[in-house]
mmCIF file of C-alpha atoms in Angstrom:
data_model
loop_
_atom_site.group_PDB
_atom_site.id
_atom_site.type_symbol
_atom_site.label_atom_id
_atom_site.label_comp_id
_atom_site.label_asym_id
_atom_site.label_seq_id
_atom_site.Cartn_x
_atom_site.Cartn_y
_atom_site.Cartn_z
ATOM 1 C CA MET I 1 19.014 44.476 -10.759
ATOM 2 C CA ALA I 2 17.425 42.810 -13.779
ATOM 3 C CA THR I 3 13.660 42.979 -13.805
ATOM 4 C CA GLN I 4 11.493 39.955 -14.464
ATOM 5 C CA PRO I 5 9.354 40.026 -17.605
ATOM 6 C CA ALA I 6 5.839 41.177 -16.916
ATOM 7 C CA GLN I 7 3.312 38.369 -16.625
ATOM 8 C CA PRO I 8 -0.287 38.696 -17.771
ATOM 9 C CA ALA I 9 -2.822 39.025 -15.016
ATOM 10 C CA LEU I 10 -4.111 35.714 -13.725
ATOM 11 C CA ARG I 11 -7.568 35.114 -15.099
ATOM 12 C CA ARG I 12 -10.011 34.313 -12.321
ATOM 13 C CA ASN I 13 -12.919 31.994 -12.855
ATOM 14 C CA ARG I 14 -15.894 33.791 -11.336
ATOM 15 C CA ASP I 15 -18.507 31.978 -13.411
ATOM 16 C CA PRO I 16 -21.334 30.906 -11.037
ATOM 17 C CA LYS I 17 -21.657 27.629 -12.962
ATOM 18 C CA ALA I 18 -17.979 26.898 -12.303
ATOM 19 C CA ARG I 19 -18.398 27.488 -8.570
ATOM 20 C CA ILE I 20 -21.471 25.256 -8.447
ATOM 21 C CA ASN I 21 -19.674 22.602 -10.478
ATOM 22 C CA TRP I 22 -16.783 22.439 -8.008
ATOM 23 C CA ARG I 23 -19.096 22.312 -4.999
ATOM 24 C CA VAL I 24 -20.888 19.341 -6.576
ATOM 25 C CA SER I 25 -17.555 17.798 -7.548
ATOM 26 C CA ASP I 26 -16.210 18.102 -3.991
ATOM 27 C CA PHE I 27 -19.389 16.582 -2.586
ATOM 28 C CA LEU I 28 -19.191 13.629 -4.979
ATOM 29 C CA ARG I 29 -15.557 13.027 -4.058
ATOM 30 C CA HIS I 30 -16.452 12.785 -0.391
ATOM 31 C CA VAL I 31 -19.311 10.413 -1.218
ATOM 32 C CA MET I 32 -16.865 8.241 -3.150
ATOM 33 C CA VAL I 33 -14.455 8.241 -0.190
ATOM 34 C CA VAL I 34 -17.200 6.759 1.988
ATOM 35 C CA PHE I 35 -18.077 4.225 -0.727
ATOM 36 C CA HIS I 36 -14.498 3.027 -1.284
ATOM 37 C CA GLU I 37 -13.726 2.745 2.426
ATOM 38 C CA LEU I 38 -16.938 0.801 3.025
ATOM 39 C CA ARG I 39 -16.224 -1.487 0.075
ATOM 40 C CA ALA I 40 -12.730 -2.236 1.416
ATOM 41 C CA LYS I 41 -14.158 -3.029 4.830
ATOM 42 C CA VAL I 42 -16.828 -5.373 3.431
ATOM 43 C CA THR I 43 -14.713 -7.183 0.816
ATOM 44 C CA GLY I 44 -11.328 -7.119 2.541
ATOM 45 C CA ARG I 45 -9.685 -5.865 -0.654
ATOM 46 C CA LYS I 46 -7.566 -2.789 0.024
ATOM 47 C CA TYR I 47 -5.977 -0.224 -2.283
ATOM 48 C CA TYR I 48 -2.689 1.119 -3.581
ATOM 49 C CA CYS I 49 -1.446 4.019 -5.714
ATOM 50 C CA ASN I 50 0.263 3.235 -9.000
ATOM 51 C CA ALA I 51 2.044 6.598 -8.888
ATOM 52 C CA LEU I 52 3.502 6.037 -5.424
ATOM 53 C CA ILE I 53 5.007 2.675 -6.385
ATOM 54 C CA GLY I 54 6.670 4.277 -9.426
ATOM 55 C CA GLU I 55 4.589 2.633 -12.150
ATOM 56 C CA SER I 56 2.494 5.573 -13.349
ATOM 57 C CA GLU I 57 2.852 7.251 -16.727
ATOM 58 C CA TYR I 58 0.866 10.313 -15.763
ATOM 59 C CA GLY I 59 0.866 10.830 -12.034
ATOM 60 C CA ILE I 60 3.903 12.277 -10.292
ATOM 61 C CA THR I 61 3.895 16.014 -10.931
ATOM 62 C CA ILE I 62 6.615 18.599 -10.386
ATOM 63 C CA ASN I 63 4.856 21.921 -9.928
ATOM 64 C CA SER I 64 6.096 25.360 -10.939
ATOM 65 C CA ASP I 65 7.409 26.044 -7.402
ATOM 66 C CA LEU I 66 9.261 22.671 -7.260
ATOM 67 C CA THR I 67 6.740 21.090 -4.943
ATOM 68 C CA VAL I 68 5.961 17.501 -5.915
ATOM 69 C CA SER I 69 2.379 16.210 -6.084
ATOM 70 C CA CYS I 70 1.142 12.655 -6.351
ATOM 71 C CA SER I 71 -1.343 13.566 -9.083
ATOM 72 C CA CYS I 72 -2.185 16.157 -11.723
ATOM 73 C CA GLN I 73 -5.380 17.065 -9.846
ATOM 74 C CA ASP I 74 -3.725 18.479 -6.744
ATOM 75 C CA TYR I 75 -5.612 21.773 -6.690
ATOM 76 C CA ASP I 76 -5.450 22.312 -2.935
ATOM 77 C CA GLY I 77 -1.998 20.961 -2.062
ATOM 78 C CA SER I 78 -3.378 17.969 -0.149
ATOM 79 C CA GLY I 79 -1.373 15.719 -2.490
ATOM 80 C CA HIS I 80 1.965 17.462 -1.912
ATOM 81 C CA LEU I 81 4.678 14.900 -1.192
ATOM 82 C CA GLY I 82 7.462 17.397 -0.578
ATOM 83 C CA ASP I 83 9.570 20.244 -1.924
ATOM 84 C CA LEU I 84 12.599 19.823 -4.200
ATOM 85 C CA ARG I 85 14.023 23.120 -2.958
ATOM 86 C CA LYS I 86 14.476 21.461 0.432
ATOM 87 C CA ASP I 87 15.002 17.772 -0.293
ATOM 88 C CA SER I 88 16.190 15.473 -3.066
ATOM 89 C CA PHE I 89 13.684 13.752 -5.308
ATOM 90 C CA GLU I 90 14.426 10.422 -3.606
ATOM 91 C CA GLU I 91 13.810 11.940 -0.170
ATOM 92 C CA VAL I 92 10.483 13.316 -1.369
ATOM 93 C CA PHE I 93 9.304 10.273 -3.313
ATOM 94 C CA PHE I 94 10.141 7.769 -0.568
ATOM 95 C CA GLY I 95 9.441 10.254 2.225
ATOM 96 C CA PRO I 96 7.000 10.314 5.143
ATOM 97 C CA VAL I 97 4.008 11.745 3.260
ATOM 98 C CA SER I 98 4.265 9.103 0.538
ATOM 99 C CA GLN I 99 4.650 6.370 3.150
ATOM 100 C CA LYS I 100 1.623 7.678 5.065
ATOM 101 C CA PHE I 101 -0.552 7.706 1.929
ATOM 102 C CA GLN I 102 0.503 4.162 1.034
ATOM 103 C CA ALA I 103 -0.107 2.889 4.567
ATOM 104 C CA GLU I 104 -3.610 4.341 4.627
ATOM 105 C CA LEU I 105 -4.472 2.852 1.228
ATOM 106 C CA ALA I 106 -3.186 -0.538 2.382
ATOM 107 C CA LYS I 107 -5.649 -0.331 5.288
ATOM 108 C CA GLY I 108 -8.562 0.434 2.981
ATOM 109 C CA LYS I 109 -8.561 4.146 3.835
ATOM 110 C CA ILE I 110 -8.573 7.005 1.320
ATOM 111 C CA PRO I 111 -5.805 9.490 2.242
ATOM 112 C CA ILE I 112 -7.154 12.385 0.152
ATOM 113 C CA PRO I 113 -10.480 12.749 -1.716
ATOM 114 C CA THR I 114 -8.602 13.262 -5.008
ATOM 115 C CA CYS I 115 -7.704 9.564 -4.964
ATOM 116 C CA THR I 116 -11.265 8.648 -5.895
ATOM 117 C CA ARG I 117 -10.991 10.415 -9.272
ATOM 118 C CA CYS I 118 -7.405 9.478 -10.061
ATOM 119 C CA GLY I 119 -6.414 7.014 -12.761
ATOM 120 C CA ASP I 120 -3.600 5.708 -10.539
ATOM 121 C CA PHE I 121 -5.953 4.639 -7.749
ATOM 122 C CA ARG I 122 -5.900 0.832 -7.762
ATOM 123 C CA ARG I 123 -7.737 -1.926 -5.956
ATOM 124 C CA MET I 124 -5.620 -4.834 -4.793
ATOM 125 C CA ALA I 125 -6.226 -8.225 -6.375
ATOM 126 C CA LYS I 126 -8.017 -10.919 -4.376
ATOM 127 C CA GLY I 127 -5.652 -12.337 -1.804
ATOM 128 C CA GLN I 128 -3.131 -9.524 -2.293
ATOM 129 C CA ILE I 129 -1.912 -8.196 1.041
ATOM 130 C CA GLU I 130 0.333 -5.327 -0.035
ATOM 131 C CA PRO I 131 1.329 -3.584 -3.289
ATOM 132 C CA ALA I 132 4.620 -3.993 -5.090
ATOM 133 C CA ARG I 133 7.622 -2.396 -3.428
ATOM 134 C CA PRO I 134 8.019 1.236 -4.550
ATOM 135 C CA ARG I 135 10.706 2.124 -7.054
ATOM 136 C CA LEU I 136 11.702 5.423 -8.598
ATOM 137 C CA PRO I 137 9.307 6.458 -11.387
ATOM 138 C CA TYR I 138 10.528 5.999 -14.933
ATOM 139 C CA ARG I 139 7.447 5.643 -17.150
ATOM 140 C CA GLY I 140 6.463 9.295 -17.101
ATOM 141 C CA MET I 141 5.970 12.460 -15.081
ATOM 142 C CA LEU I 142 4.385 15.884 -15.414
ATOM 143 C CA LEU I 143 6.522 19.011 -15.395
ATOM 144 C CA GLU I 144 4.713 22.328 -14.954
ATOM 145 C CA ASN I 145 6.669 25.287 -16.317
ATOM 146 C CA THR I 146 3.930 27.751 -15.323
ATOM 147 C CA VAL I 147 0.642 27.737 -13.445
ATOM 148 C CA ILE I 148 -0.521 30.881 -15.227
ATOM 149 C CA CYS I 149 -3.076 30.491 -18.015
ATOM 150 C CA ASN I 150 -4.738 32.755 -20.563
ATOM 151 C CA VAL I 151 -8.129 31.002 -20.308
ATOM 152 C CA ASP I 152 -10.529 29.804 -17.622
ATOM 153 C CA CYS I 153 -11.896 26.304 -18.119
ATOM 154 C CA ILE I 154 -15.010 25.324 -16.167
ATOM 155 C CA GLY I 155 -13.435 21.974 -15.274
ATOM 156 C CA CYS I 156 -10.143 23.390 -14.010
ATOM 157 C CA ALA I 157 -9.635 24.693 -10.468
ATOM 158 C CA ARG I 158 -6.316 26.251 -11.438
ATOM 159 C CA GLU I 159 -6.964 29.418 -9.440
ATOM 160 C CA SER I 160 -6.938 27.408 -6.213
ATOM 161 C CA ALA I 161 -3.649 25.771 -7.171
ATOM 162 C CA SER I 162 -2.125 29.068 -8.226
ATOM 163 C CA ASN I 163 -2.928 30.585 -4.844
ATOM 164 C CA ILE I 164 -0.749 28.024 -3.039
ATOM 165 C CA ARG I 165 2.202 28.101 -5.459
ATOM 166 C CA ALA I 166 5.274 29.825 -4.016
ATOM 167 C CA GLY I 167 6.338 30.474 -7.610
ATOM 168 C CA LYS I 168 3.973 30.685 -10.567
ATOM 169 C CA GLN I 169 6.691 30.514 -13.232
ATOM 170 C CA MET I 170 9.557 28.046 -12.961
ATOM 171 C CA PRO I 171 12.877 29.835 -13.613
ATOM 172 C CA LEU I 172 15.015 28.518 -16.453
ATOM 173 C CA ALA I 173 17.777 27.417 -14.074
ATOM 174 C CA GLU I 174 15.350 25.266 -12.101
ATOM 175 C CA LEU I 175 13.854 23.842 -15.279
ATOM 176 C CA SER I 176 17.367 22.842 -16.297
ATOM 177 C CA GLN I 177 17.724 20.989 -12.992
ATOM 178 C CA MET I 178 14.398 19.213 -13.575
ATOM 179 C CA ALA I 179 15.517 18.230 -17.073
ATOM 180 C CA ASP I 180 18.648 16.725 -15.498
ATOM 181 C CA LEU I 181 16.461 14.910 -12.982
ATOM 182 C CA ALA I 182 14.317 13.402 -15.749
ATOM 183 C CA ALA I 183 17.463 12.218 -17.507
ATOM 184 C CA ARG I 184 18.860 10.712 -14.306
ATOM 185 C CA LEU I 185 15.617 8.838 -13.685
ATOM 186 C CA GLY I 186 15.658 7.530 -17.254
ATOM 187 C CA MET I 187 12.203 9.008 -17.803
ATOM 188 C CA ARG I 188 10.478 7.600 -20.874
ATOM 189 C CA GLN I 189 7.926 10.405 -21.107
ATOM 190 C CA ILE I 190 7.727 13.995 -19.943
ATOM 191 C CA PHE I 191 4.336 15.631 -20.036
ATOM 192 C CA TYR I 192 5.293 19.289 -20.181
ATOM 193 C CA LEU I 193 1.994 20.506 -18.824
ATOM 194 C CA ASN I 194 -0.283 20.681 -15.833
ATOM 195 C CA LEU I 195 -2.408 23.634 -14.745
ATOM 196 C CA GLY I 196 -0.956 26.464 -16.829
ATOM 197 C CA GLU I 197 -0.503 27.233 -20.524
ATOM 198 C CA PRO I 198 3.030 26.084 -21.467
ATOM 199 C CA PHE I 199 3.397 28.561 -24.350
ATOM 200 C CA LEU I 200 2.647 31.480 -22.062
ATOM 201 C CA SER I 201 6.133 31.144 -20.580
ATOM 202 C CA PRO I 202 8.465 33.911 -21.840
ATOM 203 C CA ASN I 203 11.287 31.334 -21.864
ATOM 204 C CA ILE I 204 9.539 28.646 -23.925
ATOM 205 C CA GLY I 205 11.982 29.148 -26.794
ATOM 206 C CA LYS I 206 14.826 28.064 -24.492
ATOM 207 C CA GLU I 207 12.938 25.559 -22.374
ATOM 208 C CA LEU I 208 11.972 23.046 -25.052
ATOM 209 C CA PRO I 209 15.388 22.810 -26.792
ATOM 210 C CA MET I 210 17.050 22.362 -23.395
ATOM 211 C CA LEU I 211 14.582 19.679 -22.347
ATOM 212 C CA ARG I 212 15.185 17.791 -25.586
ATOM 213 C CA GLU I 213 18.954 18.154 -25.448
ATOM 214 C CA LYS I 214 19.072 16.600 -21.983
ATOM 215 C CA ASN I 215 16.476 13.923 -22.788
ATOM 216 C CA PRO I 216 17.107 13.063 -26.451
ATOM 217 C CA ASP I 217 15.180 9.782 -26.497
ATOM 218 C CA CYS I 218 12.291 10.832 -24.262
ATOM 219 C CA ARG I 219 8.726 11.304 -25.518
ATOM 220 C CA ILE I 220 7.898 14.920 -24.692
ATOM 221 C CA VAL I 221 4.229 15.926 -24.822
ATOM 222 C CA VAL I 222 2.561 19.321 -24.516
ATOM 223 C CA SER I 223 -1.114 20.194 -24.204
ATOM 224 C CA THR I 224 -2.068 23.730 -25.242
ATOM 225 C CA ASN I 225 -5.182 25.745 -25.952
ATOM 226 C CA GLY I 226 -3.298 26.879 -29.054
ATOM 227 C CA VAL I 227 -3.974 30.592 -28.841
ATOM 228 C CA LEU I 228 -0.397 31.485 -27.838
ATOM 229 C CA LEU I 229 1.388 29.126 -30.232
ATOM 230 C CA ASN I 230 1.305 31.999 -32.662
ATOM 231 C CA THR I 231 4.838 32.924 -33.791
ATOM 232 C CA ASP I 232 7.556 31.238 -35.815
ATOM 233 C CA ALA I 233 9.850 31.403 -32.782
ATOM 234 C CA LYS I 234 7.368 29.381 -30.730
ATOM 235 C CA ARG I 235 6.715 27.015 -33.619
ATOM 236 C CA GLU I 236 10.455 26.438 -33.965
ATOM 237 C CA ALA I 237 10.660 25.572 -30.266
ATOM 238 C CA ALA I 238 7.647 23.267 -30.651
ATOM 239 C CA LEU I 239 9.585 21.172 -33.174
ATOM 240 C CA TYR I 240 11.544 19.751 -30.223
ATOM 241 C CA LEU I 241 8.355 18.106 -28.964
ATOM 242 C CA SER I 242 7.143 14.597 -29.733
ATOM 243 C CA HIS I 243 3.425 15.291 -29.530
ATOM 244 C CA ILE I 244 1.221 18.382 -29.237
ATOM 245 C CA LEU I 245 -2.381 18.117 -28.046
ATOM 246 C CA PHE I 246 -4.469 21.133 -29.088
ATOM 247 C CA SER I 247 -7.353 21.426 -26.621
ATOM 248 C CA VAL I 248 -10.049 22.911 -28.850
ATOM 249 C CA HIS I 249 -13.515 21.866 -27.745
ATOM 250 C CA GLY I 250 -15.920 22.798 -30.477
ATOM 251 C CA ILE I 251 -16.109 24.281 -33.967
ATOM 252 C CA SER I 252 -16.933 27.897 -33.095
ATOM 253 C CA ASP I 253 -16.249 30.517 -30.455
ATOM 254 C CA ALA I 254 -19.788 30.224 -29.135
ATOM 255 C CA MET I 255 -19.424 26.468 -28.679
ATOM 256 C CA SER I 256 -15.948 26.408 -27.135
ATOM 257 C CA GLU I 257 -16.658 29.415 -24.883
ATOM 258 C CA LYS I 258 -19.173 27.353 -22.901
ATOM 259 C CA TYR I 259 -16.260 25.435 -21.382
ATOM 260 C CA MET I 260 -13.137 27.492 -22.096
ATOM 261 C CA LYS I 261 -13.779 31.062 -21.014
ATOM 262 C CA GLY I 262 -11.535 33.608 -22.675
ATOM 263 C CA GLY I 263 -10.423 31.281 -25.462
ATOM 264 C CA ASN I 264 -10.594 32.003 -29.156
ATOM 265 C CA PHE I 265 -11.584 29.252 -31.572
ATOM 266 C CA GLU I 266 -10.394 31.026 -34.718
ATOM 267 C CA LYS I 267 -6.935 31.674 -33.253
ATOM 268 C CA ALA I 268 -6.655 28.109 -31.944
ATOM 269 C CA TYR I 269 -7.717 26.634 -35.292
ATOM 270 C CA ALA I 270 -5.226 28.891 -37.092
ATOM 271 C CA ALA I 271 -2.501 27.778 -34.669
ATOM 272 C CA MET I 272 -3.136 24.124 -35.556
ATOM 273 C CA ARG I 273 -3.107 24.922 -39.265
ATOM 274 C CA ASP I 274 0.074 26.991 -39.078
ATOM 275 C CA MET I 275 1.909 24.411 -36.945
ATOM 276 C CA VAL I 276 1.079 21.702 -39.500
ATOM 277 C CA ALA I 277 2.399 23.880 -42.321
ATOM 278 C CA TYR I 278 5.542 24.852 -40.373
ATOM 279 C CA ARG I 279 6.410 21.233 -39.565
ATOM 280 C CA ASN I 280 5.596 19.897 -43.016
ATOM 281 C CA ALA I 281 7.677 22.586 -44.734
ATOM 282 C CA ARG I 282 10.708 21.062 -43.002
ATOM 283 C CA GLY I 283 9.860 17.534 -44.081
ATOM 284 C CA LEU I 284 9.292 16.385 -40.493
ATOM 285 C CA GLN I 285 6.814 13.876 -39.107
ATOM 286 C CA GLN I 286 7.106 15.071 -35.526
ATOM 287 C CA PRO I 287 5.728 16.501 -33.430
ATOM 288 C CA ILE I 288 2.512 14.540 -33.883
ATOM 289 C CA LEU I 289 -0.263 17.126 -34.032
ATOM 290 C CA GLU I 290 -3.564 16.147 -32.456
ATOM 291 C CA TRP I 291 -6.844 18.002 -32.108
ATOM 292 C CA LYS I 292 -8.132 17.095 -28.632
ATOM 293 C CA TYR I 293 -11.897 17.585 -28.588
ATOM 294 C CA LEU I 294 -13.574 17.213 -25.191
ATOM 295 C CA LEU I 295 -17.132 15.964 -25.599
ATOM 296 C CA PHE I 296 -20.017 17.819 -23.987
ATOM 297 C CA ASN I 297 -23.734 17.706 -24.599
ATOM 298 C CA TRP I 298 -23.480 21.032 -26.447
ATOM 299 C CA ASN I 299 -20.786 20.033 -28.961
ATOM 300 C CA ASP I 300 -21.456 16.334 -29.653
ATOM 301 C CA HIS I 301 -24.276 16.530 -32.212
ATOM 302 C CA PRO I 302 -23.447 14.389 -35.285
ATOM 303 C CA LYS I 303 -23.311 17.453 -37.533
ATOM 304 C CA HIS I 304 -20.821 19.140 -35.175
ATOM 305 C CA ILE I 305 -18.612 16.056 -35.027
ATOM 306 C CA ALA I 306 -18.736 15.624 -38.811
ATOM 307 C CA LYS I 307 -17.775 19.281 -39.266
ATOM 308 C CA ALA I 308 -14.868 18.966 -36.812
ATOM 309 C CA ILE I 309 -13.552 15.921 -38.692
ATOM 310 C CA GLU I 310 -13.846 17.793 -41.981
ATOM 311 C CA MET I 311 -12.013 20.817 -40.542
ATOM 312 C CA ALA I 312 -9.274 18.585 -39.091
ATOM 313 C CA LYS I 313 -8.707 16.983 -42.494
ATOM 314 C CA ALA I 314 -8.635 20.381 -44.181
ATOM 315 C CA ILE I 315 -5.652 21.611 -42.153
ATOM 316 C CA GLY I 316 -3.824 18.276 -42.074
ATOM 317 C CA VAL I 317 -3.591 17.433 -38.361
ATOM 318 C CA ASP I 318 -2.485 13.849 -37.735
ATOM 319 C CA ILE I 319 -5.228 12.882 -35.287
ATOM 320 C CA ILE I 320 -8.536 14.137 -34.019
ATOM 321 C CA SER I 321 -9.669 12.569 -30.753
ATOM 322 C CA PHE I 322 -12.942 12.813 -28.872
ATOM 323 C CA TRP I 323 -12.678 12.631 -25.076
ATOM 324 C CA PRO I 324 -15.706 12.060 -22.819
ATOM 325 C CA THR I 325 -15.695 13.867 -19.492
ATOM 326 C CA ASN I 326 -17.979 14.291 -16.481
ATOM 327 C CA ASN I 327 -16.590 17.686 -15.596
ATOM 328 C CA PRO I 328 -18.663 19.836 -15.502
ATOM 329 C CA PHE I 329 -21.264 17.387 -14.243
ATOM 330 C CA TYR I 330 -24.060 19.087 -16.217
ATOM 331 C CA GLY I 331 -22.139 18.894 -19.504
ATOM 332 C CA SER I 332 -21.668 15.120 -19.809
ATOM 333 C CA SER I 333 -22.154 13.804 -23.346
ATOM 334 C CA TRP I 334 -25.166 11.486 -23.182
ATOM 335 C CA ARG I 335 -24.677 10.597 -26.847
ATOM 336 C CA TYR I 336 -21.272 9.138 -26.030
ATOM 337 C CA ARG I 337 -22.519 7.396 -22.879
ATOM 338 C CA LEU I 338 -25.367 5.778 -24.833
ATOM 339 C CA GLY I 339 -22.988 4.459 -27.485
ATOM 340 C CA LEU I 340 -24.350 6.712 -30.220
ATOM 341 C CA MET I 341 -20.817 7.744 -31.240
ATOM 342 C CA ASN I 342 -19.369 4.255 -31.612
ATOM 343 C CA ASN I 343 -19.223 4.671 -35.392
ATOM 344 C CA ILE I 344 -16.638 7.444 -35.122
ATOM 345 C CA GLY I 345 -13.045 6.318 -35.629
ATOM 346 C CA VAL I 346 -11.805 3.652 -33.235
ATOM 347 C CA ALA I 347 -12.124 3.150 -29.505
ATOM 348 C CA CYS I 348 -9.049 4.029 -27.414
ATOM 349 C CA TRP I 349 -8.166 5.070 -23.879
ATOM 350 C CA LYS I 350 -9.123 8.640 -24.752
ATOM 351 C CA GLY I 351 -12.581 7.719 -26.005
ATOM 352 C CA ARG I 352 -12.679 7.715 -29.809
ATOM 353 C CA GLU I 353 -10.042 8.836 -32.276
ATOM 354 C CA ILE I 354 -9.395 9.128 -35.988
ATOM 355 C CA ASP I 355 -5.784 8.807 -37.072
ATOM 356 C CA PHE I 356 -5.525 10.343 -40.528
ATOM 357 C CA ARG I 357 -2.047 8.864 -40.991
ATOM 358 C CA LYS I 358 -3.439 5.334 -41.141
ATOM 359 C CA LYS I 359 -4.738 4.180 -44.492
ATOM 360 C CA PRO I 360 -8.176 2.557 -44.398
ATOM 361 C CA VAL I 361 -8.117 -1.207 -44.694
ATOM 362 C CA ALA I 362 -9.437 -2.431 -48.032
ATOM 363 C CA VAL I 363 -12.539 -4.628 -47.775
#
């Protein structure tokens, strides 16, 4: 019998700050549940889920064990809609769990605490009685090839999710079926990511070409910490992507280690540099290569931001973006919240970004 390739040991986040952060986060979610339910009762305006009516770009998630979640934040399985090993996608998406969630939202109730921090949680317009009729999703979905990761991020409860996965690595045959599913749904975007590191998969060199072959016109996006995008074979596979987000949150190991335990800034920075060179040597403009820089109060000083922009220019990435976050709660960037970073690039849904491909407008 053929043996499965050995997987690296699952890193476990035992940082006391991480545990405290998630206790506070859970408490705040429950507070927000009370707030939203009270607001619905007082105002008469109920809720709906953009993901459950099929209009989300970044909501419906197929996990590594073929369970389907209604959001990318389903750390405890409370958002599981069903299992594609037992039922068809249609049976899961329009199934009893989805219907129950939608019915509760339409009554002003919050079905799971995760709703309160989800971008697909919507408040009905004044006078609106019920949301639009659900249709199969087509704008986008998340596809998780693995739940295993080589780093521990303070703001990620991946260990909890990993503990409930029946399979931590999606087999190639099942990934092929999911690629067929995306094609059948006419999916415009596939976010090839969730709670693991995509390039940790031993099959990544086969996965990405297959995904592209079956979805030739789809926008395929990966988010990576960069450390494992470190060989020409992986870089060749990455050329099948439309967009790569390198999650590198600082300009030194000491800075990035405060959030991303077990990462390596120098290796991640080298991975960005080498991917730019590999793509450019082939005369390609895709994948778009973006440095994703989460903002915290320890990495948002003007001199740090200026240095990051300088380093991004030096290696030729297409975009550097600065993303505010409240997770961990003690790390929130007060400079961003106070508007002290409004002179950096342009405002966007991420926060602020500088697109080096765009020429400055002459004054």
